[in-house]
């Protein structure tokens, strides 16, 4: 229950799906399946890329980074989502909440960064294929991965510390099944101006990634249109389909939520919660499926490994 005096809140309360609390146990079944498929799918991608020498190339290294960020998003939200829907446990300590939002926002920024680098990778592969392998060497790809990880950590590192300095009283009910920075800071009864400004800055950085992705595809389209052969144009564009799907799966829920908060006059809390849950559940679930279906090399290696795995399971 919410605290009704000015004493500091000792426990935050997360929520499931308002109005559907009586079927939370049934809702937990598809949620558990989605988490299971997402974790298994991303582990499969990582295993295939690690064990197949033919996939030791920049495009697949970046795909491995995307799988790591997807797994991070899944594992960051998994504990509280399952506690709520399986066991109806809503409470979370402030420190645990701040830790969770650090990992969720950190892996969100990392996924955005990886999607940007993957768009630049596709531009290089199409615009300058002869120099592609000499520009994106394994050493440079490793350095890019380290830089992306450092960028993600540094951008969201202030979040838990700025939240801890705030005082929380009277209100302790959060809006989702997991902790987010913007959600937690709204519960504060002290000045949260720094949190608002810095949160807006991080959001701008994420949107800047999207702008640069769009710019990359404008350049890709310009390069493709300069190719004389229609078959070559289609072949070049086909290499981008998986990445375009990953970008849409990741950014559409973010943009939809932002538009609803900004422009919707009568916002439905249920719709907002469902879209927010989709943001954390759908990209880790769909990205491995999209890349397995649309990327021939990945699909062939996965299908080639399945008989061996099934044989080992039977024995």
Short mmCIF file of C-alpha atoms in Angstrom, two decimals:
data_model
loop_
_atom_site.label_atom_id
_atom_site.label_comp_id
_atom_site.label_asym_id
_atom_site.label_seq_id
_atom_site.Cartn_x
_atom_site.Cartn_y
_atom_site.Cartn_z
CA UNK A 1 0.00 0.00 0.00
CA UNK A 2 1.12 3.56 -0.55
CA UNK A 3 2.63 5.51 2.31
CA UNK A 4 0.31 8.32 3.42
CA UNK A 5 2.74 10.48 5.40
CA UNK A 6 6.09 12.08 4.65
CA UNK A 7 8.19 9.15 5.83
CA UNK A 8 10.46 7.75 3.16
CA UNK A 9 9.14 4.85 1.06
CA UNK A 10 10.85 1.54 1.84
CA UNK A 11 9.24 -0.50 -0.92
CA UNK A 12 8.08 0.22 -4.47
CA UNK A 13 5.11 -1.63 -5.94
CA UNK A 14 5.18 -2.88 -9.51
CA UNK A 15 1.99 -3.73 -11.37
CA UNK A 16 0.97 -6.43 -13.83
CA UNK A 17 -1.92 -5.80 -16.22
CA UNK A 18 -4.63 -3.66 -14.55
CA UNK A 19 -8.04 -5.32 -14.51
CA UNK A 20 -6.62 -8.72 -15.42
CA UNK A 21 -5.01 -9.60 -12.09
CA UNK A 22 -7.28 -12.64 -11.74
CA UNK A 23 -5.75 -14.22 -14.89
CA UNK A 24 -2.12 -13.32 -14.22
CA UNK A 25 -1.25 -16.98 -13.73
CA UNK A 26 -2.58 -17.76 -17.24
CA UNK A 27 -0.86 -14.72 -18.76
CA UNK A 28 2.39 -16.00 -17.24
CA UNK A 29 2.32 -19.03 -19.57
CA UNK A 30 2.82 -17.13 -22.88
CA UNK A 31 5.23 -14.73 -21.13
CA UNK A 32 7.35 -17.65 -19.89
CA UNK A 33 7.29 -19.20 -23.37
CA UNK A 34 8.36 -15.89 -24.94
CA UNK A 35 11.27 -15.57 -22.51
CA UNK A 36 12.28 -19.20 -23.10
CA UNK A 37 12.19 -18.86 -26.90
CA UNK A 38 14.03 -15.51 -26.76
CA UNK A 39 16.84 -16.84 -24.55
CA UNK A 40 17.17 -20.09 -26.52
CA UNK A 41 17.07 -18.25 -29.85
CA UNK A 42 19.78 -15.77 -28.91
CA UNK A 43 21.93 -18.50 -27.34
CA UNK A 44 21.59 -20.44 -30.61
CA UNK A 45 22.71 -17.41 -32.63
CA UNK A 46 25.75 -16.95 -30.37
CA UNK A 47 26.61 -20.67 -30.46
CA UNK A 48 26.36 -20.89 -34.27
CA UNK A 49 28.49 -17.77 -34.80
CA UNK A 50 31.12 -18.98 -32.30
CA UNK A 51 31.42 -22.54 -33.66
CA UNK A 52 31.23 -21.85 -37.41
CA UNK A 53 34.44 -20.38 -38.88
CA UNK A 54 32.56 -19.33 -42.03
CA UNK A 55 30.52 -16.91 -39.89
CA UNK A 56 33.57 -15.20 -38.40
CA UNK A 57 32.90 -11.99 -40.33
CA UNK A 58 31.95 -8.43 -39.28
CA UNK A 59 28.26 -8.80 -40.13
CA UNK A 60 27.90 -11.85 -37.88
CA UNK A 61 30.02 -10.36 -35.09
CA UNK A 62 27.59 -7.43 -34.99
CA UNK A 63 24.71 -9.92 -34.99
CA UNK A 64 26.31 -11.59 -31.97
CA UNK A 65 26.43 -8.18 -30.24
CA UNK A 66 22.73 -7.74 -31.01
CA UNK A 67 22.01 -11.18 -29.50
CA UNK A 68 23.95 -10.24 -26.33
CA UNK A 69 21.96 -7.01 -25.92
CA UNK A 70 18.68 -8.91 -26.54
CA UNK A 71 19.59 -11.49 -23.89
CA UNK A 72 20.49 -8.67 -21.52
CA UNK A 73 17.07 -7.07 -22.03
CA UNK A 74 15.32 -10.40 -21.41
CA UNK A 75 17.29 -11.29 -18.29
CA UNK A 76 16.97 -7.75 -16.87
CA UNK A 77 13.17 -7.78 -16.90
CA UNK A 78 12.66 -11.51 -16.28
CA UNK A 79 12.85 -11.54 -12.43
CA UNK A 80 10.13 -8.97 -11.74
CA UNK A 81 7.87 -10.02 -14.62
CA UNK A 82 7.77 -13.64 -13.42
CA UNK A 83 7.41 -12.65 -9.74
CA UNK A 84 4.33 -10.60 -10.61
CA UNK A 85 2.58 -12.94 -13.05
CA UNK A 86 3.54 -16.25 -11.42
CA UNK A 87 3.55 -15.44 -7.70
CA UNK A 88 1.69 -12.09 -7.49
CA UNK A 89 4.68 -10.53 -5.68
CA UNK A 90 4.59 -6.79 -6.42
CA UNK A 91 7.11 -5.32 -3.98
CA UNK A 92 10.68 -4.37 -4.86
CA UNK A 93 13.22 -2.46 -2.78
CA UNK A 94 14.39 0.92 -4.14
CA UNK A 95 17.99 -0.29 -4.56
CA UNK A 96 16.88 -3.39 -6.49
CA UNK A 97 14.62 -1.18 -8.61
CA UNK A 98 17.45 1.23 -9.43
CA UNK A 99 19.73 -1.69 -10.33
CA UNK A 100 17.10 -3.15 -12.66
CA UNK A 101 16.48 0.12 -14.46
CA UNK A 102 20.25 0.54 -14.94
CA UNK A 103 20.48 -2.79 -16.76
CA UNK A 104 17.29 -2.29 -18.76
CA UNK A 105 18.32 1.17 -19.96
CA UNK A 106 21.92 0.05 -20.47
CA UNK A 107 20.99 -2.84 -22.76
CA UNK A 108 18.42 -0.62 -24.53
CA UNK A 109 21.14 1.92 -25.37
CA UNK A 110 23.46 -0.93 -26.38
CA UNK A 111 20.86 -2.40 -28.74
CA UNK A 112 20.26 1.01 -30.29
CA UNK A 113 24.02 1.45 -30.76
CA UNK A 114 24.43 -2.01 -32.30
CA UNK A 115 21.58 -1.37 -34.75
CA UNK A 116 23.34 1.86 -35.79
CA UNK A 117 26.66 0.09 -36.34
CA UNK A 118 24.91 -2.66 -38.30
CA UNK A 119 23.41 -0.05 -40.63
CA UNK A 120 26.88 1.43 -41.20
CA UNK A 121 28.17 -2.11 -41.82
CA UNK A 122 25.52 -2.62 -44.52
CA UNK A 123 26.42 0.75 -46.10
CA UNK A 124 30.10 -0.18 -46.28
CA UNK A 125 29.33 -3.63 -47.71
CA UNK A 126 27.17 -2.15 -50.48
CA UNK A 127 29.01 1.11 -51.17
CA UNK A 128 32.58 -0.22 -51.08
CA UNK A 129 32.52 -4.04 -51.20
CA UNK A 130 36.14 -4.38 -52.38
CA UNK A 131 37.53 -2.60 -49.31
CA UNK A 132 34.90 -3.90 -46.87
CA UNK A 133 37.03 -6.64 -45.31
CA UNK A 134 40.09 -4.40 -45.06
CA UNK A 135 38.14 -1.61 -43.34
CA UNK A 136 36.21 -3.81 -40.89
CA UNK A 137 38.94 -6.11 -39.62
CA UNK A 138 38.33 -8.41 -36.64
CA UNK A 139 40.46 -6.14 -34.47
CA UNK A 140 38.40 -3.08 -35.40
CA UNK A 141 35.13 -4.93 -34.84
CA UNK A 142 36.33 -5.94 -31.35
CA UNK A 143 37.23 -2.31 -30.58
CA UNK A 144 33.80 -1.17 -31.82
CA UNK A 145 32.15 -3.71 -29.50
CA UNK A 146 34.14 -2.42 -26.51
CA UNK A 147 33.31 1.20 -27.39
CA UNK A 148 29.59 0.38 -27.67
CA UNK A 149 29.62 -1.34 -24.27
CA UNK A 150 31.47 1.59 -22.65
CA UNK A 151 29.08 4.10 -24.27
CA UNK A 152 26.06 2.20 -22.96
CA UNK A 153 27.44 1.98 -19.43
CA UNK A 154 28.56 5.61 -19.24
CA UNK A 155 25.28 6.98 -20.61
CA UNK A 156 23.07 5.23 -18.03
CA UNK A 157 25.53 5.07 -15.12
CA UNK A 158 24.22 8.33 -13.57
CA UNK A 159 20.63 6.99 -13.49
CA UNK A 160 20.76 4.90 -10.27
CA UNK A 161 22.87 7.51 -8.46
CA UNK A 162 20.60 10.43 -9.36
CA UNK A 163 17.56 8.36 -8.35
CA UNK A 164 19.12 7.45 -4.98
CA UNK A 165 19.61 11.11 -4.09
CA UNK A 166 15.87 11.74 -4.41
CA UNK A 167 13.41 11.37 -1.54
CA UNK A 168 10.36 9.14 -2.04
CA UNK A 169 7.26 9.67 0.07
CA UNK A 170 3.47 9.29 -0.22
CA UNK A 171 3.61 7.53 -3.63
CA UNK A 172 5.26 4.16 -4.28
CA UNK A 173 3.25 2.54 -7.12
CA UNK A 174 5.15 2.21 -10.40
CA UNK A 175 3.48 1.96 -13.82
CA UNK A 176 5.00 -1.25 -15.19
CA UNK A 177 6.13 -4.77 -14.31
CA UNK A 178 9.73 -3.57 -14.19
CA UNK A 179 11.59 -0.42 -13.16
CA UNK A 180 12.29 2.44 -15.56
CA UNK A 181 14.12 5.68 -14.80
CA UNK A 182 11.30 7.99 -15.91
CA UNK A 183 8.79 5.96 -13.93
CA UNK A 184 10.76 5.95 -10.67
CA UNK A 185 11.67 9.64 -10.74
CA UNK A 186 7.97 10.62 -10.99
CA UNK A 187 7.42 9.14 -7.50
CA UNK A 188 9.90 11.54 -5.96
CA UNK A 189 8.69 14.25 -3.59
CA UNK A 190 11.97 16.19 -3.96
CA UNK A 191 13.41 18.19 -6.86
CA UNK A 192 14.01 15.83 -9.81
CA UNK A 193 15.01 18.44 -12.39
CA UNK A 194 18.44 16.86 -12.93
CA UNK A 195 16.83 13.48 -13.60
CA UNK A 196 14.40 15.00 -16.11
CA UNK A 197 17.16 16.83 -18.01
CA UNK A 198 19.56 13.90 -18.08
CA UNK A 199 16.81 11.41 -18.98
CA UNK A 200 15.86 13.67 -21.91
CA UNK A 201 19.53 13.76 -22.99
CA UNK A 202 19.76 9.94 -23.03
CA UNK A 203 16.49 9.75 -24.99
CA UNK A 204 17.92 12.21 -27.52
CA UNK A 205 21.03 10.03 -27.91
CA UNK A 206 18.81 7.04 -28.69
CA UNK A 207 16.79 9.06 -31.20
CA UNK A 208 20.04 10.32 -32.75
CA UNK A 209 20.94 6.67 -33.40
CA UNK A 210 17.66 6.29 -35.29
CA UNK A 211 18.32 9.46 -37.33
CA UNK A 212 21.76 8.14 -38.30
CA UNK A 213 20.25 4.75 -39.21
CA UNK A 214 17.76 6.49 -41.52
CA UNK A 215 20.61 8.54 -43.02
CA UNK A 216 22.60 5.34 -43.61
CA UNK A 217 19.68 3.85 -45.52
CA UNK A 218 19.29 7.00 -47.59
CA UNK A 219 22.94 6.57 -48.63
CA UNK A 220 22.41 2.83 -49.19
CA UNK A 221 19.40 3.55 -51.42
CA UNK A 222 21.40 6.14 -53.35
CA UNK A 223 24.20 3.60 -53.89
CA UNK A 224 21.77 0.83 -54.89
CA UNK A 225 20.03 3.06 -57.45
CA UNK A 226 23.39 3.71 -59.10
CA UNK A 227 23.78 -0.02 -59.83
CA UNK A 228 22.85 -0.77 -63.43
CA UNK A 229 21.56 -4.33 -63.01
CA UNK A 230 18.12 -4.80 -61.43
CA UNK A 231 19.12 -8.22 -60.13
CA UNK A 232 22.16 -6.72 -58.40
CA UNK A 233 19.98 -3.99 -56.87
CA UNK A 234 17.59 -6.55 -55.43
CA UNK A 235 20.46 -8.69 -54.15
CA UNK A 236 22.02 -5.68 -52.39
CA UNK A 237 18.70 -4.63 -50.81
CA UNK A 238 17.98 -8.20 -49.72
CA UNK A 239 21.06 -8.13 -47.47
CA UNK A 240 19.40 -5.28 -45.52
CA UNK A 241 15.96 -6.84 -44.95
CA UNK A 242 16.82 -8.55 -41.64
CA UNK A 243 18.35 -5.38 -40.24
CA UNK A 244 15.38 -3.24 -41.33
CA UNK A 245 13.04 -5.67 -39.54
CA UNK A 246 15.20 -5.48 -36.38
CA UNK A 247 15.14 -1.67 -36.49
CA UNK A 248 11.34 -1.59 -36.87
CA UNK A 249 10.80 -4.17 -34.11
CA UNK A 250 12.96 -2.12 -31.73
CA UNK A 251 11.97 1.47 -32.53
CA UNK A 252 8.24 1.23 -33.38
CA UNK A 253 7.16 0.54 -29.73
CA UNK A 254 9.44 3.36 -28.48
CA UNK A 255 8.05 5.88 -30.97
CA UNK A 256 4.47 4.70 -30.37
CA UNK A 257 4.83 5.14 -26.60
CA UNK A 258 6.41 8.57 -27.00
CA UNK A 259 3.63 9.67 -29.37
CA UNK A 260 0.92 8.40 -27.02
CA UNK A 261 2.42 10.21 -24.03
CA UNK A 262 2.82 13.41 -26.05
CA UNK A 263 -0.30 13.60 -28.22
CA UNK A 264 -2.98 11.18 -26.94
CA UNK A 265 -5.75 13.02 -25.08
CA UNK A 266 -7.28 9.92 -23.51
CA UNK A 267 -4.44 7.50 -22.83
CA UNK A 268 -5.42 3.96 -21.96
CA UNK A 269 -3.13 2.66 -19.16
CA UNK A 270 -3.74 -0.89 -20.40
CA UNK A 271 -2.56 -0.08 -23.95
CA UNK A 272 0.50 1.78 -22.67
CA UNK A 273 1.46 -1.13 -20.39
CA UNK A 274 1.01 -3.67 -23.20
CA UNK A 275 3.16 -1.64 -25.61
CA UNK A 276 5.83 -1.15 -22.94
CA UNK A 277 5.88 -4.90 -22.25
CA UNK A 278 6.13 -5.56 -26.00
CA UNK A 279 9.20 -3.31 -26.11
CA UNK A 280 11.08 -5.66 -23.78
CA UNK A 281 9.58 -8.97 -24.91
CA UNK A 282 9.27 -8.74 -28.69
CA UNK A 283 12.76 -7.67 -29.94
CA UNK A 284 14.64 -10.46 -28.07
CA UNK A 285 12.01 -12.93 -29.28
CA UNK A 286 11.77 -11.84 -32.92
CA UNK A 287 15.35 -10.88 -33.83
CA UNK A 288 16.72 -14.47 -33.78
CA UNK A 289 13.68 -15.67 -35.74
CA UNK A 290 14.04 -12.91 -38.35
CA UNK A 291 17.77 -13.53 -38.82
CA UNK A 292 17.32 -17.31 -39.00
CA UNK A 293 14.56 -16.97 -41.61
CA UNK A 294 16.07 -14.17 -43.74
CA UNK A 295 19.82 -14.93 -43.48
CA UNK A 296 20.64 -18.03 -45.53
CA UNK A 297 24.00 -18.69 -43.87
CA UNK A 298 22.50 -18.63 -40.37
CA UNK A 299 19.49 -20.71 -41.42
CA UNK A 300 21.61 -23.40 -43.06
CA UNK A 301 23.95 -23.70 -40.07
CA UNK A 302 21.07 -23.90 -37.59
CA UNK A 303 19.26 -26.55 -39.66
CA UNK A 304 22.53 -28.42 -40.04
CA UNK A 305 23.07 -28.52 -36.27
CA UNK A 306 19.51 -29.65 -35.42
CA UNK A 307 19.94 -33.36 -36.37
CA UNK A 308 23.08 -33.61 -34.21
CA UNK A 309 21.36 -31.93 -31.25
CA UNK A 310 18.25 -34.11 -31.56
CA UNK A 311 20.43 -37.22 -31.80
CA UNK A 312 22.31 -36.30 -28.63
CA UNK A 313 19.03 -35.64 -26.82
CA UNK A 314 17.68 -39.08 -27.80
CA UNK A 315 20.82 -40.82 -26.56
#
